[in-house]
mmCIF file of C-alpha atoms and ligand atoms in Angstrom:
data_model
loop_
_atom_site.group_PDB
_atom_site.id
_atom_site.type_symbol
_atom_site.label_atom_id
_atom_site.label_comp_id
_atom_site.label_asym_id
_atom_site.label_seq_id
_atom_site.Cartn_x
_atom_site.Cartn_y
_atom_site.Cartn_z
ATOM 1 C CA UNK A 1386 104.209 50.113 82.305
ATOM 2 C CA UNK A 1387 106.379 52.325 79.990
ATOM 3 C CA UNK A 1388 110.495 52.255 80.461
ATOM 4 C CA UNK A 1389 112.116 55.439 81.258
ATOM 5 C CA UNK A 1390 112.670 56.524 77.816
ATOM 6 C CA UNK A 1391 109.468 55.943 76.758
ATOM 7 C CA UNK A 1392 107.613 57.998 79.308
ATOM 8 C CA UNK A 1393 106.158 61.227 78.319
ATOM 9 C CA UNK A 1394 104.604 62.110 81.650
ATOM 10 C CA UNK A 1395 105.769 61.076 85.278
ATOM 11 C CA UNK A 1396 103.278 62.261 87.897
ATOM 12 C CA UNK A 1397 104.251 61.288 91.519
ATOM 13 C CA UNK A 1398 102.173 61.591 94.836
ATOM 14 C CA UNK A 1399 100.486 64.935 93.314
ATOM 15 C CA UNK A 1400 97.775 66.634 96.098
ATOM 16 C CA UNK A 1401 96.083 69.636 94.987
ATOM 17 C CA UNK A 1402 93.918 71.256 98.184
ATOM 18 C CA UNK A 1403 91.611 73.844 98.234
ATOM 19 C CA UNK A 1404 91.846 76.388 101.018
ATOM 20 C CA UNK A 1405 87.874 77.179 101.389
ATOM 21 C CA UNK A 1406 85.949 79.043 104.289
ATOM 22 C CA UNK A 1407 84.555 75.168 105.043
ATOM 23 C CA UNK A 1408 87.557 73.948 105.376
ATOM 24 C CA UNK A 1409 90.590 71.788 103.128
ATOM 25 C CA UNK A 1410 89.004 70.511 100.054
ATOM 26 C CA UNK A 1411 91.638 67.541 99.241
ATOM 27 C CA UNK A 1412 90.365 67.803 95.247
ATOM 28 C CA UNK A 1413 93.689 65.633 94.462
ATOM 29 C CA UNK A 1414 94.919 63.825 97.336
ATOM 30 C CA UNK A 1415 98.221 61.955 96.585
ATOM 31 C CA UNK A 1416 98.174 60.414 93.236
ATOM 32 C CA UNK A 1417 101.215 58.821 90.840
ATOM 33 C CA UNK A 1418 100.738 57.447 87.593
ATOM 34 C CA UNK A 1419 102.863 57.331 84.273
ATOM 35 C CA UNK A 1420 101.675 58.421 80.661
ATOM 36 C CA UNK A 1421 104.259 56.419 78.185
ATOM 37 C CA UNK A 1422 104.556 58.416 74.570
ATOM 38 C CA UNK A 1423 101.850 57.727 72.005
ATOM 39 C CA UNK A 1424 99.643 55.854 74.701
ATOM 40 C CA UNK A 1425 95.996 56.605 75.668
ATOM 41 C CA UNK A 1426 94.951 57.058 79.176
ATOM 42 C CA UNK A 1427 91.253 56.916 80.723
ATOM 43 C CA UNK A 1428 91.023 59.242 83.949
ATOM 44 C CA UNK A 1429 87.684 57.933 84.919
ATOM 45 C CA UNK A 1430 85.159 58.599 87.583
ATOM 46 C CA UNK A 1431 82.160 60.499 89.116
ATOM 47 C CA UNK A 1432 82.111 64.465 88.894
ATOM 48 C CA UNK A 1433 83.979 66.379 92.074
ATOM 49 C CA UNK A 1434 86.577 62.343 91.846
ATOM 50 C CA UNK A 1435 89.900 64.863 91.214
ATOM 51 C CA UNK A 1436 89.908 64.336 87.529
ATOM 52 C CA UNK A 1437 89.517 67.303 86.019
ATOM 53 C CA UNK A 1438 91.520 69.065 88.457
ATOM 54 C CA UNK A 1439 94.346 66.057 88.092
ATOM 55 C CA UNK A 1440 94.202 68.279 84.541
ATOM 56 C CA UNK A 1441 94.600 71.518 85.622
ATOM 57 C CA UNK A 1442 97.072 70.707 87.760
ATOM 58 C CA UNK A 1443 99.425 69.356 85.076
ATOM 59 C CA UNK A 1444 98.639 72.678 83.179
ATOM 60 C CA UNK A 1445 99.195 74.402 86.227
ATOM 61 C CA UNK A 1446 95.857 76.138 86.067
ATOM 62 C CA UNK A 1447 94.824 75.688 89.181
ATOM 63 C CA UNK A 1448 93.135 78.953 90.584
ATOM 64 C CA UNK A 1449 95.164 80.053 93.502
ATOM 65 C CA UNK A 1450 93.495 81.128 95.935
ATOM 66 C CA UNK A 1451 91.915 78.984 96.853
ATOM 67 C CA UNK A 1452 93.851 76.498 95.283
ATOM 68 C CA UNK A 1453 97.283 75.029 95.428
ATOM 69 C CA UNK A 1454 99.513 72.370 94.542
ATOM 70 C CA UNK A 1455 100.540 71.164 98.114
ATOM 71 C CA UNK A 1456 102.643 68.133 97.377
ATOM 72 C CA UNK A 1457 104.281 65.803 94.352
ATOM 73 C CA UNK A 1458 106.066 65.943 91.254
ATOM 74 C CA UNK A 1459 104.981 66.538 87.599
ATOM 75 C CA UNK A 1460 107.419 65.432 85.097
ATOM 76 C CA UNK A 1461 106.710 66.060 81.725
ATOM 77 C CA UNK A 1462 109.355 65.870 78.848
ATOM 78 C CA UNK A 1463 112.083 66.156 81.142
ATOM 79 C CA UNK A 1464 111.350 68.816 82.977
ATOM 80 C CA UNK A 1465 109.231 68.996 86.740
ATOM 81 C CA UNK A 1466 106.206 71.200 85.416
ATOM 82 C CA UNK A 1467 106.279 72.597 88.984
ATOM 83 C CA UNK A 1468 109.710 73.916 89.492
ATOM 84 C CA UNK A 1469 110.229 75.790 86.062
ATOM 85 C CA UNK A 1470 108.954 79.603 85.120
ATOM 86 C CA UNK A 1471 105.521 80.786 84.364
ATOM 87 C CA UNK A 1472 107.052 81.886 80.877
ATOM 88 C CA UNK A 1473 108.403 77.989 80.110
ATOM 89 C CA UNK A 1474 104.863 76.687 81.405
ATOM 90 C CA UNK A 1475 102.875 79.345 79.356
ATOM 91 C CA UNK A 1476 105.315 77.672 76.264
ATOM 92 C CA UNK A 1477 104.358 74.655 77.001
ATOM 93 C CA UNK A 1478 100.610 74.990 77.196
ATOM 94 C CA UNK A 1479 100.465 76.923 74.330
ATOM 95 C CA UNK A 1480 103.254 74.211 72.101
ATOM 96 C CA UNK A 1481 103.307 70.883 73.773
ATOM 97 C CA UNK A 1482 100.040 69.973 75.731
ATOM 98 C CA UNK A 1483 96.818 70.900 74.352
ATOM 99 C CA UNK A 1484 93.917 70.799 76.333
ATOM 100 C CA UNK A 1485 90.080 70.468 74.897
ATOM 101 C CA UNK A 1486 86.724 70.757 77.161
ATOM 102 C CA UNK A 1487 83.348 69.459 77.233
ATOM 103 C CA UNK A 1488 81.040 72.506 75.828
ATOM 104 C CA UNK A 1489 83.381 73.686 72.784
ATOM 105 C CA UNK A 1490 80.693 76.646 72.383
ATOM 106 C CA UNK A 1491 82.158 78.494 75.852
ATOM 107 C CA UNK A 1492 85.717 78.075 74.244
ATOM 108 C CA UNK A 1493 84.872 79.196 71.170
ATOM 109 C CA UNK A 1494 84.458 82.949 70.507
ATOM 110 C CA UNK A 1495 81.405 83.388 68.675
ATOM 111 C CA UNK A 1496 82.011 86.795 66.555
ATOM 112 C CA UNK A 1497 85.504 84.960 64.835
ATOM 113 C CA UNK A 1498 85.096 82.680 61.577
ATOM 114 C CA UNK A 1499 86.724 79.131 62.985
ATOM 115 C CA UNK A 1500 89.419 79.343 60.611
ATOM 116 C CA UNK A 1501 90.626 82.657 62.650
ATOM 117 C CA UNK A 1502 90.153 81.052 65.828
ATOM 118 C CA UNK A 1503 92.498 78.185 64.569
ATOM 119 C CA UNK A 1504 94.862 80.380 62.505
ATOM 120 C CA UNK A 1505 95.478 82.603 65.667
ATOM 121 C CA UNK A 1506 97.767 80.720 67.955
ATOM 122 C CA UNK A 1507 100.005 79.603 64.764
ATOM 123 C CA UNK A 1508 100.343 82.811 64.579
ATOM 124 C CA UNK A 1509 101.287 83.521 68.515
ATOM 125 C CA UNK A 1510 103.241 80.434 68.991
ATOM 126 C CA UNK A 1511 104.519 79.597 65.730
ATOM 127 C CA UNK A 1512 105.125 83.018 64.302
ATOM 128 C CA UNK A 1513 103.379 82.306 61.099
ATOM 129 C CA UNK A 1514 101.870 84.880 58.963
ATOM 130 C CA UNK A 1515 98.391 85.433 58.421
ATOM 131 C CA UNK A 1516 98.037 84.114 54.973
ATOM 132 C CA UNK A 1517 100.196 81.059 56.000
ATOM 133 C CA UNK A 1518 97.990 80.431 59.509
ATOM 134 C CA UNK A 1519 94.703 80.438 57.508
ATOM 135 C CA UNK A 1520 96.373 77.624 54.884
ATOM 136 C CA UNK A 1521 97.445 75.558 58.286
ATOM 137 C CA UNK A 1522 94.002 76.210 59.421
ATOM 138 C CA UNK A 1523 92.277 74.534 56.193
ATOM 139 C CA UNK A 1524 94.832 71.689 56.447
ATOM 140 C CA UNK A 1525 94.145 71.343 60.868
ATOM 141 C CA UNK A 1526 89.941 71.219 59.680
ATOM 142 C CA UNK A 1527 90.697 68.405 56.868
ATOM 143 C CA UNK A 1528 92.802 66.538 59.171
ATOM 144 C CA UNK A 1529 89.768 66.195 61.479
ATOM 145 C CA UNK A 1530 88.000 65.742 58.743
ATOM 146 C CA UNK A 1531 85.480 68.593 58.428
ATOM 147 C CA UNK A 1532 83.694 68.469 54.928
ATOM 148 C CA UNK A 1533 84.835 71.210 52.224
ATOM 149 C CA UNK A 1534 87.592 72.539 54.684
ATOM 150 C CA UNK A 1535 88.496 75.370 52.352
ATOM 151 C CA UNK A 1536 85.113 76.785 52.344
ATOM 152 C CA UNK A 1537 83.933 75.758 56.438
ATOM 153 C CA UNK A 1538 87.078 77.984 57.373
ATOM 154 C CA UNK A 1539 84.952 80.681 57.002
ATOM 155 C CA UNK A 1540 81.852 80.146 58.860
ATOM 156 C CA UNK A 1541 81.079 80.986 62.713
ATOM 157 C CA UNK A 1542 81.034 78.463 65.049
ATOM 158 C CA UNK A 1543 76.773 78.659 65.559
ATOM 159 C CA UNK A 1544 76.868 77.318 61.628
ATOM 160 C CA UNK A 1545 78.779 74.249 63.005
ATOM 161 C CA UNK A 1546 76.758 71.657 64.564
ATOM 162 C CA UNK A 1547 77.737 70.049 68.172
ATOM 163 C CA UNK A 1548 80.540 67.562 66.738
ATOM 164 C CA UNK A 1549 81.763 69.580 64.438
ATOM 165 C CA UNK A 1550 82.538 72.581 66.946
ATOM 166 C CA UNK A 1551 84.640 69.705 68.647
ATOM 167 C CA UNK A 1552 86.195 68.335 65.809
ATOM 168 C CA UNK A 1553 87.250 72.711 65.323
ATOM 169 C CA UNK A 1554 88.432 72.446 69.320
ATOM 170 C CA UNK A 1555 90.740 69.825 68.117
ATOM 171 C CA UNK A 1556 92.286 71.065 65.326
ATOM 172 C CA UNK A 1557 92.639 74.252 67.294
ATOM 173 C CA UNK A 1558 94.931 72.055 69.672
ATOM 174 C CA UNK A 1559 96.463 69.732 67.044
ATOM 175 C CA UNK A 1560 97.879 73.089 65.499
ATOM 176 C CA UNK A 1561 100.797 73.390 67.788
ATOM 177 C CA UNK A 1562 101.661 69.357 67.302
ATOM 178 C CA UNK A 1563 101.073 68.753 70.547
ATOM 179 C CA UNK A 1564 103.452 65.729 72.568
ATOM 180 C CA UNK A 1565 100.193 65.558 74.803
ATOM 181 C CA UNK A 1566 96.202 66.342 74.360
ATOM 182 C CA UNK A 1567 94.170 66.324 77.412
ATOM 183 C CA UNK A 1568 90.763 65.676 76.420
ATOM 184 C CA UNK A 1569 88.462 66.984 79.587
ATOM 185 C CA UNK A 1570 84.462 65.130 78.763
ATOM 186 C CA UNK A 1571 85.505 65.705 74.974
ATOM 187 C CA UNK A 1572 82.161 64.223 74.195
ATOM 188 C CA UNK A 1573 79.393 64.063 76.874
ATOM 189 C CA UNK A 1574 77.222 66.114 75.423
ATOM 190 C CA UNK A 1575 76.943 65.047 71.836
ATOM 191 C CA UNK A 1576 75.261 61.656 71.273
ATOM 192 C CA UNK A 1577 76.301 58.148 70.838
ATOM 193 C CA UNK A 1578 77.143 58.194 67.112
ATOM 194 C CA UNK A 1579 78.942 61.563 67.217
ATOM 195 C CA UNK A 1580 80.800 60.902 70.281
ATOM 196 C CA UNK A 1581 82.168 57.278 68.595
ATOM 197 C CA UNK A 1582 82.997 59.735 65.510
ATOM 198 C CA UNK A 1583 85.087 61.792 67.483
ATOM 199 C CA UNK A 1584 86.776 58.984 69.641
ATOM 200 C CA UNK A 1585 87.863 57.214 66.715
ATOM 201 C CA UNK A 1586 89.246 60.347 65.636
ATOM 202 C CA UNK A 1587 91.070 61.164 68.645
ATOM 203 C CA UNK A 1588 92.010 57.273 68.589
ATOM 204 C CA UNK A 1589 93.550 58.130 64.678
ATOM 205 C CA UNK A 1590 95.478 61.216 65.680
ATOM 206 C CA UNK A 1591 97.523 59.655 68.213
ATOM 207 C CA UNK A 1592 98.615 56.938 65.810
ATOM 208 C CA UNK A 1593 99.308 58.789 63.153
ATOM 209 C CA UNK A 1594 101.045 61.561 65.223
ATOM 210 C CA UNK A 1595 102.546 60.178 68.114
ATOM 211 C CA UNK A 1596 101.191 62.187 70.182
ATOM 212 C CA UNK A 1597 99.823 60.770 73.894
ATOM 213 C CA UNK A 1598 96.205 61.310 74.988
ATOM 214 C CA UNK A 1599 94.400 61.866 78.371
ATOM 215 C CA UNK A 1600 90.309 61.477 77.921
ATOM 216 C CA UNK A 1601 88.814 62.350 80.957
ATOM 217 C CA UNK A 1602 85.083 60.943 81.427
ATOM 218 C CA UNK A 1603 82.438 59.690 83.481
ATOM 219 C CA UNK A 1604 81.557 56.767 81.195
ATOM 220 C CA UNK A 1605 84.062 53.967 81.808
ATOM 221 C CA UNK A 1606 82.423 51.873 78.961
ATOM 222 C CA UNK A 1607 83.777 54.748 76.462
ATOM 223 C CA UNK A 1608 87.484 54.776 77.346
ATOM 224 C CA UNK A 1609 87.710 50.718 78.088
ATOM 225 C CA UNK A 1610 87.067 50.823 74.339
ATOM 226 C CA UNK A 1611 89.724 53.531 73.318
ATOM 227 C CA UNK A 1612 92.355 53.650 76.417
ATOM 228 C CA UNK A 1613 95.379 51.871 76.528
ATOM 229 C CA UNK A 1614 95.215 52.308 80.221
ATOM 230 C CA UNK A 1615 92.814 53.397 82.901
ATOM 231 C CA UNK A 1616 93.008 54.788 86.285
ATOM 232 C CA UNK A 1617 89.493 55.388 88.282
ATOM 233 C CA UNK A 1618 89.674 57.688 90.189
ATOM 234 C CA UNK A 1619 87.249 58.709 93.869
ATOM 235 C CA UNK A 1620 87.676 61.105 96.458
ATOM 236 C CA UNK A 1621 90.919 62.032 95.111
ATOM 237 C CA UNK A 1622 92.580 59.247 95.080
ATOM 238 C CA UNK A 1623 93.020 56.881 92.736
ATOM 239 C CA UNK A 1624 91.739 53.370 93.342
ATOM 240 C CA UNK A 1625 92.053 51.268 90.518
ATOM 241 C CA UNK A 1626 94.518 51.454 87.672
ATOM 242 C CA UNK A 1627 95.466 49.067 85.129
ATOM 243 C CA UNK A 1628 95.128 48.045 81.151
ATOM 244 C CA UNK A 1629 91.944 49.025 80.107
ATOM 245 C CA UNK A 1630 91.020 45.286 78.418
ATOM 246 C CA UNK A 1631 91.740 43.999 82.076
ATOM 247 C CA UNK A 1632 89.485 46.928 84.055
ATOM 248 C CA UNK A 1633 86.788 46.332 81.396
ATOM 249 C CA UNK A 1634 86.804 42.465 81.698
ATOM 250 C CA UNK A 1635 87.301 42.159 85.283
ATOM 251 C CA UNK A 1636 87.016 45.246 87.649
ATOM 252 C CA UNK A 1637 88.383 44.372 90.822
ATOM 253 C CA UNK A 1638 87.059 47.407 92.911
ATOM 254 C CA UNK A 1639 83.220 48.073 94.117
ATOM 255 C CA UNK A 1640 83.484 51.542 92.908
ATOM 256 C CA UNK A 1641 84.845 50.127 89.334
ATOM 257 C CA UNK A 1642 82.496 47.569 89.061
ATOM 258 C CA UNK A 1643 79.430 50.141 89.731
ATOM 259 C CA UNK A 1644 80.632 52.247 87.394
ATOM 260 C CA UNK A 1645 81.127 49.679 84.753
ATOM 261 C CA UNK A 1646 76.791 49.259 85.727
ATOM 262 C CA UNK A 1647 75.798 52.373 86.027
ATOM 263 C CA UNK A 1648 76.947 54.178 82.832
ATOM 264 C CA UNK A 1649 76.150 53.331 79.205
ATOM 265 C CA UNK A 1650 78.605 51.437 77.084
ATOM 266 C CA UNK A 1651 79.057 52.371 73.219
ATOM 267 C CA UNK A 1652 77.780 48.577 71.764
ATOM 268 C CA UNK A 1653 75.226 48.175 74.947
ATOM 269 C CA UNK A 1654 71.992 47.354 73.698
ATOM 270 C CA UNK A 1655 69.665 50.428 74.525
ATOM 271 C CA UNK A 1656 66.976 48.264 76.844
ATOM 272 C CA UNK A 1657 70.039 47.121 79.210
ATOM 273 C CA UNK A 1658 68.838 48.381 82.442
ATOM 274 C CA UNK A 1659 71.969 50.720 84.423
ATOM 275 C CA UNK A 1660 71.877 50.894 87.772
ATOM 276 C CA UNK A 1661 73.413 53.716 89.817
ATOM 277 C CA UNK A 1662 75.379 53.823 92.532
ATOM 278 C CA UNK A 1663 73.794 54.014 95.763
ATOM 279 C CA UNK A 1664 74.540 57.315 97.804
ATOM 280 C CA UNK A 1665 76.233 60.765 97.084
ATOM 281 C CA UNK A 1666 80.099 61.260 96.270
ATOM 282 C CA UNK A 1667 82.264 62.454 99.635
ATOM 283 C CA UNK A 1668 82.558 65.830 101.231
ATOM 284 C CA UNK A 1669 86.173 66.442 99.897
ATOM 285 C CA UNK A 1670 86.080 68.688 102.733
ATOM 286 C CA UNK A 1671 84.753 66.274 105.427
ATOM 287 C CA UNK A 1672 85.849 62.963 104.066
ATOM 288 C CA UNK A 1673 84.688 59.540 105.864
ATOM 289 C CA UNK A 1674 87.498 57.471 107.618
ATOM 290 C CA UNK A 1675 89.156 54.514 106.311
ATOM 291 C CA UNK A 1676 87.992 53.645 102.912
ATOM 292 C CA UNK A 1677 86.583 56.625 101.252
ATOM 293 C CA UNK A 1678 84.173 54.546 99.729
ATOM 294 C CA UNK A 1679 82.767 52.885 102.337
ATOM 295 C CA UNK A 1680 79.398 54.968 103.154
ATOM 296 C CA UNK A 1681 78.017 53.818 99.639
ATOM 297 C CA UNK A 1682 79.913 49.980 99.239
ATOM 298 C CA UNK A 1683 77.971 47.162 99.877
ATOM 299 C CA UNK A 1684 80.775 45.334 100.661
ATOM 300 C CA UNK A 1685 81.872 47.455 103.738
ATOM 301 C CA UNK A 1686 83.428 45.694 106.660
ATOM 302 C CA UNK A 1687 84.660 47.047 110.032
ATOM 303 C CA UNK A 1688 87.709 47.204 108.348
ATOM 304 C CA UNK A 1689 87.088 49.464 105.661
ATOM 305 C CA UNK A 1690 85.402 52.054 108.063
ATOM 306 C CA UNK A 1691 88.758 51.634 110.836
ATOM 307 C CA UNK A 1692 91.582 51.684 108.058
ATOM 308 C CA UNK A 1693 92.165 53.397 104.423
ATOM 309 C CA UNK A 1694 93.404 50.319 101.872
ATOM 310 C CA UNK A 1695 96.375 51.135 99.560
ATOM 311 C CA UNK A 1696 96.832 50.448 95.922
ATOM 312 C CA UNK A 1697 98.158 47.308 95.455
ATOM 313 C CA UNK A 1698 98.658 45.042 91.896
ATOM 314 C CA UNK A 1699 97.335 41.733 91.403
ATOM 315 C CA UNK A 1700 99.447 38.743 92.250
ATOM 316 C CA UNK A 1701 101.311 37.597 88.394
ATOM 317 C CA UNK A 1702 99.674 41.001 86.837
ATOM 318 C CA UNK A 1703 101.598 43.909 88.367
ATOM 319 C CA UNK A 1704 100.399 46.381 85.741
ATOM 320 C CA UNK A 1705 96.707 45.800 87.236
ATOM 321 C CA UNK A 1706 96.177 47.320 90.825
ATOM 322 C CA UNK A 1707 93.220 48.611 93.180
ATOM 323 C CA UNK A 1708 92.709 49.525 96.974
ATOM 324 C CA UNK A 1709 90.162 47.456 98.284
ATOM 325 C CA UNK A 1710 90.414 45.143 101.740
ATOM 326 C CA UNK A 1711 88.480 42.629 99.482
ATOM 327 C CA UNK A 1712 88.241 40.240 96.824
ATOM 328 C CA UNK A 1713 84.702 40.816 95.384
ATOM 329 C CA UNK A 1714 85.398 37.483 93.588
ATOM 330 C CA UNK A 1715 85.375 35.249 96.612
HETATM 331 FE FE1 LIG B 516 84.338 48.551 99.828
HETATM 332 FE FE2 LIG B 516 85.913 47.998 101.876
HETATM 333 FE FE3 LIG B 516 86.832 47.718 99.422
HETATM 334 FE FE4 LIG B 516 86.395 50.140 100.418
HETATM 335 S S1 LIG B 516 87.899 48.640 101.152
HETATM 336 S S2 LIG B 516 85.840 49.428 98.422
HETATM 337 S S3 LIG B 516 84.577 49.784 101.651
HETATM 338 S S4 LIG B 516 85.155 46.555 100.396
#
């Protein structure tokens, strides 16, 4: 757990809902975590778990309708993200958090050479000149280390391959030296060699920057090996949080330890069989009582379906915590 001074980002008891004809979709529903500076956090879990829109929210790019921040805090540098001006949040998306998705081909326009499409925010944000963006731009590529920078500036984003059009993604967000990079499924659809490239790269940046790092994934077995920390998220909520060596070695909920099985990890050997969790994620909209997860746990007790368990750390490791009723161990 970071100290005051060290924290970049303070997010408390956050719920984002979305007002739909079917009723309240609780997409976030009450989460709190810390991000200290330089450190790497995992936001892990199933598609439709709140992660991505965890994301959004700290961007405050939540479409509303039907959306809306309902509830919490979001401290970022100082300031609550959602008490100051759409001009000082547009400033701060565009200069201190940078934000890159899964399918860099639908973010990147593809009639502009690359090095325009990195050049152009220097020159919105940063007031450089044209001359001066595209010379950023060449240095941005070689820092993610695209070959022949000088000459790849140049070429449209259909002559890059997969990895490189998210190594240009990057350097489009390192380009305002950002304090914070949220990574959303930075590399789910590349394979396993390019996506290690691109961790490790993402891993390099924030130590030779500074800067702090939020990867957002299904694959558990990918951040374990590149977070500092990890929080897995379901239903909203999050129900396990902790270091990532200590998540990795010994997951403490059911919904942690299926994911750990049913996902690939980067040094698995190809033949290992996964196994997938039983069931479907929650209606958002309709969600069970008492533990969320009970309808698909196969450790489900009376209690789980009567009462909802809170997060709470493990006795001597308070950095390490999970809502469960159990002790899968026993
Ligand atoms: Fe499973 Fe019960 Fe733990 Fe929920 S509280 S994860 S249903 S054992």
């Amino acid at each position: 757990m970071s100290s005051d001074n060290d924290k970049l980002l303070e997010v408390k008891g956050l719920k984002t809902h979305f007002f739909t004809d079917e009723g309240v979709v609780k997409a976030v529903d009450g989460i709190s975590f810390d991000l200290g500076k330089g450190e790497v956090l995992g936001l892990v879990g199933e598609s439709g778990s709140g992660k991505s829109v965890s994301a959004l929210s700290m961007l405050r790019l939540i479409p509303n309708p039907p959306g809306r921040i309902v509830a919490g805090e979001i401290h970022f540098n100082g300031r609550d993200l959602l008490r100051i001006s759409e001009d000082e949040m547009r400033h701060i998306r565009g200069n201190e958090i940078a934000m890159i998705f899964q399918e860099p081909m639908t973010s990147l326009n593809p009639v502009l050479t690359v090095g325009r499409q990195v050049a152009e925010p220097l020159e919105v944000h940063q007031n450089a000149t044209r001359s001066e963006a595209l010379t950023r731009a060449v240095e941005l590529l070689d820092q993610v280390h695209i070959a022949d920078a000088g000459m790849r500036v140049h070429a449209y984003p259909h002559q890059f391959s997969g990895g490189m059009r998210q190594r240009a993604m990057i350097a489009m967000g390192m380009g305002c030296d950002p304090l914070l990079m949220i990574a959303d499924e930075p590399t789910t659809a590349l394979d396993v060699t390019v996506q290690t490239q691109l961790l490790d790269l993402l891993q390099e940046l924030t130590r030779t920057t500074g800067m702090s790092l939020i990867i957002i994934t299904h694959n558990l077995g990918v951040v374990a090996r590149y977070a500092d920390r990890v929080n897995v998220m379901y239903a909203g909520r999050i129900v396990e949080s902790g270091p990532a060596d200590d998540i990795y070695e010994d997951p403490r909920h059911p919904y942690t330890i299926g994911l750990m099985a049913s996902v690939p990890q980067l040094d698995q050997d190809v033949r290992q069989r996964l196994v997938p969790i039983e069931g479907q994620p929650p209606d958002l909209s309709d969600l069970p009582g008492g533990c969320s997860f009970h309808p698909r746990c196969p450790y489900a007790t009376d209690q789980c379906r009567g009462e909802a368990p809170e997060l709470r750390a493990d006795d001597g490791n308070d950095a390490h915590a999970w809502a469960c009723w159990i002790d899968v161990r026993h």
